[in-house]
Amino acid sequence: MAELMLSEPNALELVLDFIRTLESGGDGGAVGRFLAADFVLVEAPHLLAAEGSTRTRDQAMAGLDQSGEVVGDQKFEIRRTTCEGGRVVVEADWSARTLMDLRYWDAGETIRARTSSVFEVRDGLIISQDSYDCYFVNS
């Protein structure tokens, strides 16, 4: 473990920069610079994807491009972080404005979720992200 800790001293800063880039509406090029070629995104089942999903880097980047048509004004309020070596855990409150009608939200409404993500960083790049999202439905 000590070797891993020494090999990724800036893992937390890298992940937080990645999140800030997402929040600022960064395009694929801006976000892609953080991700390793073999990056994998695993999403646990949630309100918008009952089966969850596993995506490669290319699939995740395509999803990012599509999300810009669905939501805008993303905000991440970081609640807590934990970092051990190359593993970074981030708990955050996420919100965004819907740009189109979705199953549980109308265009213009704010969609909110409590999220937890576990990132793995190697050689200064994010190699994986496992996300656990809990969406709040407007009543």
Coordinates of C-alpha atoms in Angstrom, one line a residue:
M1 CA 0.0 0.0 0.0
A2 CA 2.8 2.5 0.8
E3 CA 4.1 2.2 -2.7
L4 CA 0.7 3.0 -4.2
M5 CA 0.4 6.0 -1.8
L6 CA 3.7 7.4 -3.0
S7 CA 2.9 6.8 -6.7
E8 CA -0.2 9.0 -6.8
P9 CA 0.4 12.0 -4.5
N10 CA -1.9 14.3 -6.5
A11 CA -4.8 11.9 -7.0
L12 CA -7.2 14.0 -5.0
E13 CA -6.3 17.2 -6.8
L14 CA -6.6 15.4 -10.2
V15 CA -10.1 14.1 -9.4
L16 CA -11.3 17.5 -8.0
D17 CA -10.0 19.2 -11.2
F18 CA -11.9 16.6 -13.2
I19 CA -15.1 17.4 -11.3
R20 CA -14.6 21.2 -11.7
T21 CA -14.1 20.7 -15.5
L22 CA -17.3 18.7 -15.7
E23 CA -19.1 21.5 -13.7
S24 CA -17.8 24.2 -16.0
G25 CA -19.4 22.4 -19.0
G26 CA -16.0 21.1 -20.3
D27 CA -16.3 19.4 -23.6
G28 CA -14.8 16.0 -24.5
G29 CA -11.4 17.4 -25.1
A30 CA -11.3 19.2 -21.7
V31 CA -12.6 16.2 -19.8
G32 CA -10.8 13.5 -21.9
R33 CA -7.4 14.8 -20.8
F34 CA -8.1 13.4 -17.3
L35 CA -9.0 9.8 -18.5
A36 CA -6.7 6.9 -19.3
A37 CA -7.2 5.1 -22.6
D38 CA -8.5 2.1 -20.7
F39 CA -10.8 4.1 -18.4
V40 CA -14.0 2.4 -17.3
L41 CA -17.1 4.0 -15.9
V42 CA -19.5 1.8 -13.8
E43 CA -22.8 3.2 -12.7
A44 CA -24.8 1.4 -10.1
P45 CA -28.5 1.0 -10.9
H46 CA -30.4 4.3 -10.2
L47 CA -33.7 6.1 -11.0
L48 CA -32.6 6.9 -14.6
A49 CA -30.9 3.7 -15.4
A50 CA -32.5 0.8 -13.6
E51 CA -30.0 -1.7 -14.9
G52 CA -26.9 0.5 -14.2
S53 CA -24.2 0.5 -16.9
T54 CA -20.6 -0.1 -17.6
R55 CA -18.9 2.1 -20.2
T56 CA -15.6 2.4 -21.9
R57 CA -13.8 5.7 -22.2
D58 CA -15.2 6.2 -25.7
Q59 CA -18.7 5.4 -24.5
A60 CA -18.4 7.7 -21.5
M61 CA -17.1 10.5 -23.7
A62 CA -20.1 10.0 -26.1
G63 CA -22.4 10.1 -23.1
L64 CA -20.8 13.3 -21.9
D65 CA -21.4 14.9 -25.3
Q66 CA -25.1 13.8 -25.2
S67 CA -25.6 15.0 -21.6
G68 CA -25.0 18.6 -22.8
E69 CA -28.2 18.4 -24.7
V70 CA -30.1 17.0 -21.7
V71 CA -28.8 19.1 -18.7
G72 CA -27.0 22.4 -18.2
D73 CA -25.6 24.4 -15.3
Q74 CA -24.2 21.4 -13.5
K75 CA -23.1 22.0 -9.9
F76 CA -21.2 19.7 -7.6
E77 CA -21.2 20.6 -3.9
I78 CA -18.4 18.4 -2.5
R79 CA -19.5 17.1 0.9
R80 CA -16.6 14.8 1.8
T81 CA -13.5 13.3 0.2
T82 CA -11.3 10.4 1.2
C83 CA -8.0 9.5 -0.6
E84 CA -5.7 6.6 -0.1
G85 CA -3.0 6.2 -2.6
G86 CA -4.6 6.2 -6.0
R87 CA -8.1 5.7 -4.7
V88 CA -10.3 8.8 -4.3
V89 CA -13.8 8.7 -2.9
V90 CA -16.0 11.8 -3.4
E91 CA -19.4 12.4 -1.9
A92 CA -21.3 15.3 -3.4
D93 CA -24.6 16.9 -4.0
W94 CA -25.2 17.3 -7.7
S95 CA -27.7 19.4 -9.5
A96 CA -28.4 20.6 -13.0
R97 CA -31.1 22.3 -15.0
T98 CA -33.0 20.1 -17.4
L99 CA -33.0 21.2 -21.0
M100 CA -35.7 18.9 -22.1
D101 CA -38.6 16.9 -20.6
L102 CA -37.4 13.8 -18.8
R103 CA -39.3 11.0 -17.2
Y104 CA -39.5 12.7 -13.7
W105 CA -38.7 16.3 -14.6
D106 CA -39.9 18.9 -17.0
A107 CA -37.6 21.1 -19.1
G108 CA -36.3 23.9 -16.9
E109 CA -36.6 22.1 -13.6
T110 CA -33.7 21.4 -11.4
I111 CA -32.7 17.7 -11.1
R112 CA -30.8 16.8 -7.9
A113 CA -28.9 13.8 -6.7
R114 CA -26.6 12.7 -3.8
T115 CA -23.7 11.0 -5.4
S116 CA -20.7 8.9 -4.3
S117 CA -18.0 8.0 -6.7
V118 CA -14.9 5.9 -6.2
F119 CA -12.1 6.9 -8.6
E120 CA -8.9 5.0 -9.3
V121 CA -5.9 7.0 -10.5
R122 CA -2.7 5.6 -12.0
D123 CA 0.1 7.4 -13.7
G124 CA -1.6 10.8 -13.3
L125 CA -4.8 9.7 -15.1
I126 CA -8.2 8.4 -13.9
I127 CA -8.5 4.7 -14.9
S128 CA -11.9 4.0 -13.4
Q129 CA -15.0 5.6 -11.8
D130 CA -17.7 3.7 -9.9
S131 CA -20.7 5.9 -9.3
Y132 CA -23.6 5.5 -6.9
D133 CA -26.3 8.1 -7.5
C134 CA -29.5 8.7 -5.6
Y135 CA -31.8 11.0 -7.4
F136 CA -34.5 13.2 -5.7
V137 CA -37.8 13.4 -7.5
N138 CA -39.6 16.7 -7.4
S139 CA -43.0 16.5 -5.7

